[in-house]
């Protein structure tokens, strides 16, 4: 496996290898921390949830507008996020930034497989009717739409069935 | 200050904060941004059922579950303490179209004509929540990520497979919105 600078990154840990399958986030840290170190992720999640509501990203109507090309709003949100993200990642690489615990930041490259097309189309169909990607699902529940619990459990079931059928699906 | 926060946030503020999530998570502890993985960790934690795809130590990814719990709490706090009483400024053309399809209540984040408990045991409920949710969960994992993992994180790292995934998300959404949804709304 190679990282973005084409340097070999050893994957010795078979558990890590498993988590890398169709995943976008794997824990690189080898530090052992008590559970409450995770509260900082919860805190940023709170900020993120606020953004979802205040910028109306969890609105079913905004998603309709986007797919109908009748408003710039969602394209503006995603476009700005990508620009800020690209600049941030470039700066992190340029300055070889380290985490607050001193570890080197590592970002695994994404490898292409046909699942990104088949799965992507499948997700798109669901996105347009539920008005939610996975993040907004959590935010819609938090915002008091109890009935979204059903959408959420169906999404967990969808993920589970993918896991069950994974070996039989084209990739 | 609170009054400003209560207004709807413009797209560039929302977009910038979402973009900042990428470096924040990387610098907090080498975490790559992605939300749909939380659904997989929930499967691994609750119903692994001996399936190889779920046989891993989900505790190593527990940060992701803390993050999504935070999203839920953040949304709760916002609607209770920072909510804006006015309905969203929806494009007139979208509003007119939806009204012609019977979706007239645009005062909330989700249309009450679809997303209410009365709809749960109807064909409409079955399609919009059960099938819709299933497609989201199945599709994001099959694609190896969702809007956050591919469209934000992957594109931020200039990964072309993420561009393929993002285009596929959009194509799927456009097919649903233009070709299938008009029929579903008649149910």
mmCIF file of C-alpha atoms in Angstrom:
data_model
loop_
_atom_site.group_PDB
_atom_site.id
_atom_site.type_symbol
_atom_site.label_atom_id
_atom_site.label_comp_id
_atom_site.label_asym_id
_atom_site.label_seq_id
_atom_site.Cartn_x
_atom_site.Cartn_y
_atom_site.Cartn_z
ATOM 1 C CA UNK A 1 0.000 0.000 0.000
ATOM 2 C CA UNK A 2 1.324 3.425 -0.855
ATOM 3 C CA UNK A 3 0.546 6.817 0.516
ATOM 4 C CA UNK A 4 0.160 10.023 -1.476
ATOM 5 C CA UNK A 5 3.876 10.625 -1.738
ATOM 6 C CA UNK A 6 4.297 7.094 -3.065
ATOM 7 C CA UNK A 7 5.989 5.980 0.115
ATOM 8 C CA UNK A 8 5.326 2.456 1.304
ATOM 9 C CA UNK A 9 3.012 2.344 4.249
ATOM 10 C CA UNK A 10 3.244 -1.054 5.887
ATOM 11 C CA UNK A 11 -0.082 -2.619 6.687
ATOM 12 C CA UNK A 12 0.943 -5.239 9.173
ATOM 13 C CA UNK A 13 -2.148 -5.209 11.282
ATOM 14 C CA UNK A 14 -4.796 -7.528 9.837
ATOM 15 C CA UNK A 15 -7.528 -5.787 11.813
ATOM 16 C CA UNK A 16 -6.516 -2.505 10.203
ATOM 17 C CA UNK A 17 -6.528 -4.206 6.822
ATOM 18 C CA UNK A 18 -10.098 -5.371 7.427
ATOM 19 C CA UNK A 19 -11.185 -1.894 8.460
ATOM 20 C CA UNK A 20 -9.591 -0.461 5.307
ATOM 21 C CA UNK A 21 -12.046 -2.451 3.147
ATOM 22 C CA UNK A 22 -14.473 0.004 1.578
ATOM 23 C CA UNK A 23 -13.707 2.365 4.402
ATOM 24 C CA UNK A 24 -12.750 5.976 4.412
ATOM 25 C CA UNK A 25 -11.528 6.338 7.939
ATOM 26 C CA UNK A 26 -9.158 4.120 9.834
ATOM 27 C CA UNK A 27 -7.474 4.949 13.068
ATOM 28 C CA UNK A 28 -3.773 5.413 12.479
ATOM 29 C CA UNK A 29 -2.947 6.065 16.084
ATOM 30 C CA UNK A 30 -0.892 3.592 18.030
ATOM 31 C CA UNK A 31 -1.312 5.592 21.194
ATOM 32 C CA UNK A 32 -3.515 4.173 23.886
ATOM 33 C CA UNK A 33 -5.801 6.801 25.304
ATOM 34 C CA UNK A 34 -8.599 6.667 27.846
ATOM 35 C CA UNK A 35 -12.111 6.804 26.368
ATOM 36 C CA UNK A 36 -12.717 10.418 27.277
ATOM 37 C CA UNK A 37 -10.086 11.527 24.781
ATOM 38 C CA UNK A 38 -12.842 10.841 22.258
ATOM 39 C CA UNK A 39 -14.949 13.642 23.688
ATOM 40 C CA UNK A 40 -13.116 16.117 21.448
ATOM 41 C CA UNK A 41 -14.646 14.356 18.439
ATOM 42 C CA UNK A 42 -18.041 14.632 20.080
ATOM 43 C CA UNK A 43 -17.437 18.337 20.575
ATOM 44 C CA UNK A 44 -16.592 18.905 16.910
ATOM 45 C CA UNK A 45 -19.588 16.738 16.049
ATOM 46 C CA UNK A 46 -21.744 19.218 18.008
ATOM 47 C CA UNK A 47 -20.350 22.098 15.912
ATOM 48 C CA UNK A 48 -20.954 20.038 12.785
ATOM 49 C CA UNK A 49 -24.543 19.262 13.802
ATOM 50 C CA UNK A 50 -25.154 22.989 14.359
ATOM 51 C CA UNK A 51 -23.809 23.769 10.885
ATOM 52 C CA UNK A 52 -26.071 21.105 9.389
ATOM 53 C CA UNK A 53 -29.137 22.765 10.868
ATOM 54 C CA UNK A 54 -28.172 26.426 10.481
ATOM 55 C CA UNK A 55 -26.936 26.112 6.899
ATOM 56 C CA UNK A 56 -30.106 24.057 6.160
ATOM 57 C CA UNK A 57 -28.123 21.116 4.812
ATOM 58 C CA UNK A 58 -30.449 18.649 6.545
ATOM 59 C CA UNK A 59 -33.467 20.150 4.802
ATOM 60 C CA UNK A 60 -35.203 17.763 2.433
ATOM 61 C CA UNK A 61 -36.226 20.840 0.414
ATOM 62 C CA UNK A 62 -32.631 22.002 -0.076
ATOM 63 C CA UNK A 63 -31.745 18.583 -1.497
ATOM 64 C CA UNK A 64 -34.695 18.821 -3.902
ATOM 65 C CA UNK A 65 -33.545 22.268 -4.986
ATOM 66 C CA UNK A 66 -30.040 20.966 -5.574
ATOM 67 C CA UNK A 67 -31.103 18.021 -7.734
ATOM 68 C CA UNK A 68 -33.516 20.266 -9.631
ATOM 69 C CA UNK A 69 -30.694 22.795 -10.230
ATOM 70 C CA UNK A 70 -32.916 25.562 -8.910
ATOM 71 C CA UNK A 71 -30.645 26.958 -6.227
ATOM 72 C CA UNK A 72 -26.953 27.528 -5.782
ATOM 73 C CA UNK A 73 -27.121 26.952 -2.012
ATOM 74 C CA UNK A 74 -25.993 23.305 -1.722
ATOM 75 C CA UNK A 75 -23.440 23.650 -4.529
ATOM 76 C CA UNK A 76 -22.059 26.656 -2.650
ATOM 77 C CA UNK A 77 -21.851 24.656 0.594
ATOM 78 C CA UNK A 78 -20.141 21.635 -0.964
ATOM 79 C CA UNK A 79 -17.906 23.771 -3.212
ATOM 80 C CA UNK A 80 -16.693 25.934 -0.327
ATOM 81 C CA UNK A 81 -16.107 22.857 1.822
ATOM 82 C CA UNK A 82 -13.991 21.238 -0.896
ATOM 83 C CA UNK A 83 -11.931 24.408 -1.489
ATOM 84 C CA UNK A 84 -11.245 24.788 2.247
ATOM 85 C CA UNK A 85 -10.501 21.061 2.473
ATOM 86 C CA UNK A 86 -8.079 21.056 -0.491
ATOM 87 C CA UNK A 87 -6.151 24.041 0.891
ATOM 88 C CA UNK A 88 -6.027 22.467 4.369
ATOM 89 C CA UNK A 89 -4.779 19.117 3.108
ATOM 90 C CA UNK A 90 -2.144 20.821 0.921
ATOM 91 C CA UNK A 91 -0.913 22.839 3.917
ATOM 92 C CA UNK A 92 -0.810 19.735 6.122
ATOM 93 C CA UNK A 93 1.280 17.911 3.505
ATOM 94 C CA UNK A 94 3.517 20.886 2.702
ATOM 95 C CA UNK A 95 4.390 21.472 6.342
ATOM 96 C CA UNK A 96 4.279 17.782 7.286
ATOM 97 C CA UNK A 97 1.921 18.730 10.070
ATOM 98 C CA UNK A 98 1.640 16.561 13.121
ATOM 99 C CA UNK A 99 -1.381 15.787 15.250
ATOM 100 C CA UNK A 100 -1.791 17.400 18.664
ATOM 101 C CA UNK A 101 -0.152 14.221 20.044
ATOM 102 C CA UNK A 102 2.858 14.562 17.754
ATOM 103 C CA UNK A 103 2.060 11.780 15.284
ATOM 104 C CA UNK A 104 2.604 12.384 11.572
ATOM 105 C CA UNK A 105 -0.633 12.934 9.686
ATOM 106 C CA UNK A 106 -1.261 10.065 7.250
ATOM 107 C CA UNK A 107 -4.056 10.057 4.693
ATOM 108 C CA UNK A 108 -4.703 6.802 2.890
ATOM 109 C CA UNK A 109 -5.319 7.146 -0.854
ATOM 110 C CA UNK A 110 -8.584 5.792 -2.214
ATOM 111 C CA UNK A 111 -8.381 2.966 -4.688
ATOM 112 C CA UNK A 112 -10.830 2.783 -7.527
ATOM 113 C CA UNK A 113 -13.299 -0.047 -7.799
ATOM 114 C CA UNK A 114 -16.616 -0.291 -9.647
ATOM 115 C CA UNK A 115 -18.453 -0.159 -6.333
ATOM 116 C CA UNK A 116 -17.908 3.578 -6.365
ATOM 117 C CA UNK A 117 -20.144 3.741 -9.436
ATOM 118 C CA UNK A 118 -22.782 1.110 -8.542
ATOM 119 C CA UNK A 119 -22.850 2.061 -4.882
ATOM 120 C CA UNK A 120 -22.694 5.746 -5.710
ATOM 121 C CA UNK A 121 -25.750 5.511 -7.979
ATOM 122 C CA UNK A 122 -27.608 3.492 -5.339
ATOM 123 C CA UNK A 123 -26.834 6.045 -2.659
ATOM 124 C CA UNK A 124 -27.862 8.899 -4.966
ATOM 125 C CA UNK A 125 -31.306 7.338 -5.480
ATOM 126 C CA UNK A 126 -31.754 7.099 -1.717
ATOM 127 C CA UNK A 127 -30.357 10.578 -1.077
ATOM 128 C CA UNK A 128 -32.982 12.211 -3.299
ATOM 129 C CA UNK A 129 -35.934 10.548 -1.556
ATOM 130 C CA UNK A 130 -34.772 10.663 2.076
ATOM 131 C CA UNK A 131 -33.208 14.109 1.646
ATOM 132 C CA UNK A 132 -30.350 12.879 3.770
ATOM 133 C CA UNK A 133 -26.892 11.470 3.509
ATOM 134 C CA UNK A 134 -25.704 9.595 6.605
ATOM 135 C CA UNK A 135 -24.557 12.732 8.497
ATOM 136 C CA UNK A 136 -27.862 14.576 8.111
ATOM 137 C CA UNK A 137 -29.711 11.419 9.227
ATOM 138 C CA UNK A 138 -28.202 11.861 12.680
ATOM 139 C CA UNK A 139 -28.918 15.589 12.605
ATOM 140 C CA UNK A 140 -32.549 15.086 11.506
ATOM 141 C CA UNK A 141 -33.076 12.740 14.461
ATOM 142 C CA UNK A 142 -31.452 15.247 16.813
ATOM 143 C CA UNK A 143 -33.632 18.000 15.370
ATOM 144 C CA UNK A 144 -36.657 16.087 16.631
ATOM 145 C CA UNK A 145 -37.884 14.172 13.578
ATOM 146 C CA UNK A 146 -38.516 10.900 15.403
ATOM 147 C CA UNK A 147 -39.750 9.164 12.300
ATOM 148 C CA UNK A 148 -36.244 9.425 10.797
ATOM 149 C CA UNK A 149 -35.337 6.657 13.277
ATOM 150 C CA UNK A 150 -36.933 4.309 10.756
ATOM 151 C CA UNK A 151 -34.804 5.712 7.923
ATOM 152 C CA UNK A 152 -31.766 5.348 10.161
ATOM 153 C CA UNK A 153 -32.451 1.704 11.075
ATOM 154 C CA UNK A 154 -33.072 0.965 7.394
ATOM 155 C CA UNK A 155 -29.707 2.537 6.582
ATOM 156 C CA UNK A 156 -28.013 0.327 9.192
ATOM 157 C CA UNK A 157 -29.831 -2.653 7.648
ATOM 158 C CA UNK A 158 -28.647 -1.573 4.185
ATOM 159 C CA UNK A 159 -25.048 -1.459 5.390
ATOM 160 C CA UNK A 160 -25.474 -4.865 7.033
ATOM 161 C CA UNK A 161 -26.829 -6.435 3.845
ATOM 162 C CA UNK A 162 -23.952 -4.946 1.910
ATOM 163 C CA UNK A 163 -21.574 -6.657 4.354
ATOM 164 C CA UNK A 164 -23.462 -9.914 3.911
ATOM 165 C CA UNK A 165 -23.417 -9.776 0.092
ATOM 166 C CA UNK A 166 -20.046 -8.079 -0.352
ATOM 167 C CA UNK A 167 -18.209 -11.059 -1.853
ATOM 168 C CA UNK A 168 -20.961 -11.639 -4.425
ATOM 169 C CA UNK A 169 -21.201 -8.053 -5.657
ATOM 170 C CA UNK A 170 -19.151 -6.712 -8.586
ATOM 171 C CA UNK A 171 -16.330 -4.434 -7.492
ATOM 172 C CA UNK B 1 -24.113 37.648 18.747
ATOM 173 C CA UNK B 2 -26.879 35.156 19.544
ATOM 174 C CA UNK B 3 -29.180 37.028 17.163
ATOM 175 C CA UNK B 4 -26.657 36.633 14.353
ATOM 176 C CA UNK B 5 -26.259 32.932 15.123
ATOM 177 C CA UNK B 6 -30.033 32.509 15.014
ATOM 178 C CA UNK B 7 -30.205 33.697 11.407
ATOM 179 C CA UNK B 8 -29.781 31.042 8.731
ATOM 180 C CA UNK B 9 -26.049 30.705 8.029
ATOM 181 C CA UNK B 10 -25.030 31.517 4.456
ATOM 182 C CA UNK B 11 -23.591 28.767 2.273
ATOM 183 C CA UNK B 12 -20.007 30.026 2.522
ATOM 184 C CA UNK B 13 -20.077 29.897 6.348
ATOM 185 C CA UNK B 14 -21.595 26.421 6.407
ATOM 186 C CA UNK B 15 -19.266 25.224 3.638
ATOM 187 C CA UNK B 16 -16.150 26.636 5.307
ATOM 188 C CA UNK B 17 -16.953 24.981 8.657
ATOM 189 C CA UNK B 18 -17.610 21.662 6.940
ATOM 190 C CA UNK B 19 -14.339 22.001 5.016
ATOM 191 C CA UNK B 20 -12.494 22.786 8.245
ATOM 192 C CA UNK B 21 -13.675 19.470 9.651
ATOM 193 C CA UNK B 22 -11.095 17.791 7.401
ATOM 194 C CA UNK B 23 -7.985 19.381 9.043
ATOM 195 C CA UNK B 24 -9.588 19.468 12.504
ATOM 196 C CA UNK B 25 -10.080 15.686 12.558
ATOM 197 C CA UNK B 26 -6.664 15.036 11.016
ATOM 198 C CA UNK B 27 -4.917 17.226 13.571
ATOM 199 C CA UNK B 28 -6.976 15.968 16.502
ATOM 200 C CA UNK B 29 -5.782 12.429 15.955
ATOM 201 C CA UNK B 30 -5.239 11.399 12.357
ATOM 202 C CA UNK B 31 -8.903 10.764 11.684
ATOM 203 C CA UNK B 32 -10.113 10.962 8.116
ATOM 204 C CA UNK B 33 -13.530 12.552 7.842
ATOM 205 C CA UNK B 34 -16.385 10.220 6.995
ATOM 206 C CA UNK B 35 -19.805 9.610 8.442
ATOM 207 C CA UNK B 36 -21.184 6.521 6.707
ATOM 208 C CA UNK B 37 -18.536 4.354 8.394
ATOM 209 C CA UNK B 38 -20.447 4.893 11.635
ATOM 210 C CA UNK B 39 -23.231 2.702 10.201
ATOM 211 C CA UNK B 40 -20.710 -0.076 9.628
ATOM 212 C CA UNK B 41 -19.324 0.259 13.150
ATOM 213 C CA UNK B 42 -22.859 0.012 14.521
ATOM 214 C CA UNK B 43 -23.290 -3.252 12.565
ATOM 215 C CA UNK B 44 -19.922 -4.517 13.825
ATOM 216 C CA UNK B 45 -20.808 -3.616 17.406
ATOM 217 C CA UNK B 46 -24.412 -4.836 17.458
ATOM 218 C CA UNK B 47 -25.005 -7.532 14.816
ATOM 219 C CA UNK B 48 -21.676 -8.791 13.389
ATOM 220 C CA UNK B 49 -23.328 -12.226 12.822
ATOM 221 C CA UNK B 50 -19.974 -13.738 11.910
ATOM 222 C CA UNK B 51 -19.842 -11.753 8.648
ATOM 223 C CA UNK B 52 -16.151 -11.124 7.782
ATOM 224 C CA UNK B 53 -16.868 -7.495 6.792
ATOM 225 C CA UNK B 54 -17.993 -6.787 10.350
ATOM 226 C CA UNK B 55 -15.385 -8.897 12.144
ATOM 227 C CA UNK B 56 -12.995 -6.230 13.315
ATOM 228 C CA UNK B 57 -12.375 -4.333 16.500
ATOM 229 C CA UNK B 58 -14.938 -1.541 16.184
ATOM 230 C CA UNK B 59 -13.633 -0.003 19.434
ATOM 231 C CA UNK B 60 -10.626 1.250 17.449
ATOM 232 C CA UNK B 61 -13.037 3.371 15.414
ATOM 233 C CA UNK B 62 -15.132 4.536 18.330
ATOM 234 C CA UNK B 63 -14.167 8.179 17.708
ATOM 235 C CA UNK B 64 -16.521 8.015 14.717
ATOM 236 C CA UNK B 65 -19.458 7.080 16.949
ATOM 237 C CA UNK B 66 -18.592 9.929 19.326
ATOM 238 C CA UNK B 67 -18.584 12.262 16.322
ATOM 239 C CA UNK B 68 -22.036 11.230 15.089
ATOM 240 C CA UNK B 69 -23.416 11.391 18.645
ATOM 241 C CA UNK B 70 -22.128 14.968 18.666
ATOM 242 C CA UNK B 71 -23.925 15.698 15.376
ATOM 243 C CA UNK B 72 -27.182 14.507 16.937
ATOM 244 C CA UNK B 73 -26.637 16.621 20.082
ATOM 245 C CA UNK B 74 -25.585 19.658 18.043
ATOM 246 C CA UNK B 75 -28.745 19.502 15.942
ATOM 247 C CA UNK B 76 -30.861 19.101 19.098
ATOM 248 C CA UNK B 77 -29.266 22.133 20.769
ATOM 249 C CA UNK B 78 -29.594 24.226 17.619
ATOM 250 C CA UNK B 79 -33.308 23.671 17.106
ATOM 251 C CA UNK B 80 -33.963 24.355 20.790
ATOM 252 C CA UNK B 81 -31.747 27.375 21.381
ATOM 253 C CA UNK B 82 -30.718 28.849 18.029
ATOM 254 C CA UNK B 83 -33.704 28.235 15.834
ATOM 255 C CA UNK B 84 -34.929 30.698 13.302
ATOM 256 C CA UNK B 85 -38.747 30.959 13.243
ATOM 257 C CA UNK B 86 -38.972 31.651 9.507
ATOM 258 C CA UNK B 87 -39.240 28.823 6.972
ATOM 259 C CA UNK B 88 -36.270 28.386 4.645
ATOM 260 C CA UNK B 89 -35.942 30.640 1.608
ATOM 261 C CA UNK B 90 -36.730 27.910 -0.884
ATOM 262 C CA UNK B 91 -36.403 28.672 -4.594
ATOM 263 C CA UNK B 92 -39.813 29.674 -5.974
ATOM 264 C CA UNK B 93 -39.573 27.199 -8.846
ATOM 265 C CA UNK B 94 -38.938 24.304 -6.429
ATOM 266 C CA UNK B 95 -41.800 25.440 -4.198
ATOM 267 C CA UNK B 96 -44.198 25.701 -7.145
ATOM 268 C CA UNK B 97 -43.203 22.270 -8.420
ATOM 269 C CA UNK B 98 -43.566 20.593 -5.021
ATOM 270 C CA UNK B 99 -46.934 22.258 -4.455
ATOM 271 C CA UNK B 100 -48.123 20.860 -7.771
ATOM 272 C CA UNK B 101 -47.090 17.436 -6.433
ATOM 273 C CA UNK B 102 -49.021 17.879 -3.181
ATOM 274 C CA UNK B 103 -46.095 18.913 -0.954
ATOM 275 C CA UNK B 104 -47.350 22.230 0.410
ATOM 276 C CA UNK B 105 -45.938 22.375 3.940
ATOM 277 C CA UNK B 106 -42.469 23.865 3.566
ATOM 278 C CA UNK B 107 -42.294 25.321 7.078
ATOM 279 C CA UNK B 108 -40.123 22.557 8.532
ATOM 280 C CA UNK B 109 -36.891 20.873 7.544
ATOM 281 C CA UNK B 110 -38.763 17.844 6.225
ATOM 282 C CA UNK B 111 -42.184 17.797 4.494
ATOM 283 C CA UNK B 112 -44.836 16.737 6.992
ATOM 284 C CA UNK B 113 -46.827 15.156 4.126
ATOM 285 C CA UNK B 114 -44.154 12.463 3.898
ATOM 286 C CA UNK B 115 -42.128 12.372 7.102
ATOM 287 C CA UNK B 116 -44.729 11.824 9.800
ATOM 288 C CA UNK B 117 -45.697 8.830 11.937
ATOM 289 C CA UNK B 118 -49.039 8.546 10.106
ATOM 290 C CA UNK B 119 -47.121 7.620 6.963
ATOM 291 C CA UNK B 120 -45.114 4.790 8.532
ATOM 292 C CA UNK B 121 -47.444 1.961 7.549
ATOM 293 C CA UNK B 122 -48.311 3.300 4.102
ATOM 294 C CA UNK B 123 -46.718 2.519 0.741
ATOM 295 C CA UNK B 124 -45.313 6.047 0.777
ATOM 296 C CA UNK B 125 -43.695 5.488 4.175
ATOM 297 C CA UNK B 126 -42.307 2.148 3.049
ATOM 298 C CA UNK B 127 -40.644 3.782 0.037
ATOM 299 C CA UNK B 128 -39.481 7.063 1.554
ATOM 300 C CA UNK B 129 -38.131 5.794 4.881
ATOM 301 C CA UNK B 130 -37.573 2.087 4.613
ATOM 302 C CA UNK B 131 -36.405 1.740 1.010
ATOM 303 C CA UNK B 132 -34.784 5.200 0.998
ATOM 304 C CA UNK B 133 -32.809 4.486 4.156
ATOM 305 C CA UNK B 134 -31.799 1.071 2.851
ATOM 306 C CA UNK B 135 -30.469 2.575 -0.402
ATOM 307 C CA UNK B 136 -28.485 5.156 1.589
ATOM 308 C CA UNK B 137 -26.918 2.539 3.879
ATOM 309 C CA UNK B 138 -26.251 -0.030 1.164
ATOM 310 C CA UNK B 139 -25.066 2.464 -1.439
ATOM 311 C CA UNK B 140 -22.686 4.437 0.748
ATOM 312 C CA UNK B 141 -20.899 1.339 1.957
ATOM 313 C CA UNK B 142 -20.770 -0.174 -1.533
ATOM 314 C CA UNK B 143 -19.286 3.127 -2.751
ATOM 315 C CA UNK B 144 -16.833 3.138 0.170
ATOM 316 C CA UNK B 145 -18.075 6.447 1.528
ATOM 317 C CA UNK B 146 -20.737 9.091 1.399
ATOM 318 C CA UNK B 147 -20.866 12.801 0.757
ATOM 319 C CA UNK B 148 -18.472 13.434 3.638
ATOM 320 C CA UNK B 149 -15.987 10.631 2.947
ATOM 321 C CA UNK B 150 -15.866 11.024 -0.831
ATOM 322 C CA UNK B 151 -17.227 14.440 -1.824
ATOM 323 C CA UNK B 152 -15.516 16.355 0.994
ATOM 324 C CA UNK B 153 -12.609 14.250 2.323
ATOM 325 C CA UNK B 154 -11.734 12.422 -0.890
ATOM 326 C CA UNK B 155 -11.936 15.493 -3.127
ATOM 327 C CA UNK B 156 -9.962 17.495 -0.544
ATOM 328 C CA UNK B 157 -7.192 14.945 -0.981
ATOM 329 C CA UNK B 158 -7.590 15.109 -4.788
ATOM 330 C CA UNK B 159 -8.541 11.456 -5.114
ATOM 331 C CA UNK B 160 -10.055 10.712 -8.522
ATOM 332 C CA UNK B 161 -12.018 7.648 -7.327
ATOM 333 C CA UNK B 162 -13.837 10.043 -4.993
ATOM 334 C CA UNK B 163 -14.706 12.235 -7.962
ATOM 335 C CA UNK B 164 -16.170 9.177 -9.703
ATOM 336 C CA UNK B 165 -18.185 8.413 -6.561
ATOM 337 C CA UNK B 166 -19.383 12.025 -6.212
ATOM 338 C CA UNK B 167 -20.514 12.177 -9.845
ATOM 339 C CA UNK B 168 -22.328 8.850 -9.326
ATOM 340 C CA UNK B 169 -24.110 10.241 -6.233
ATOM 341 C CA UNK B 170 -25.297 13.210 -8.294
ATOM 342 C CA UNK B 171 -26.392 11.069 -11.259
ATOM 343 C CA UNK B 172 -28.355 8.744 -8.929
ATOM 344 C CA UNK B 173 -30.002 11.734 -7.256
ATOM 345 C CA UNK B 174 -30.880 13.380 -10.564
ATOM 346 C CA UNK B 175 -32.408 10.142 -11.925
ATOM 347 C CA UNK B 176 -34.522 9.801 -8.785
ATOM 348 C CA UNK B 177 -35.598 13.453 -8.684
ATOM 349 C CA UNK B 178 -36.516 13.817 -12.339
ATOM 350 C CA UNK B 179 -37.610 10.352 -13.414
ATOM 351 C CA UNK B 180 -38.840 8.391 -10.389
ATOM 352 C CA UNK B 181 -39.880 10.837 -7.662
ATOM 353 C CA UNK B 182 -42.800 12.309 -9.660
ATOM 354 C CA UNK B 183 -44.403 8.833 -9.597
ATOM 355 C CA UNK B 184 -43.533 8.187 -5.955
ATOM 356 C CA UNK B 185 -45.224 11.424 -4.907
ATOM 357 C CA UNK B 186 -48.503 10.229 -6.417
ATOM 358 C CA UNK B 187 -48.546 7.208 -4.078
#
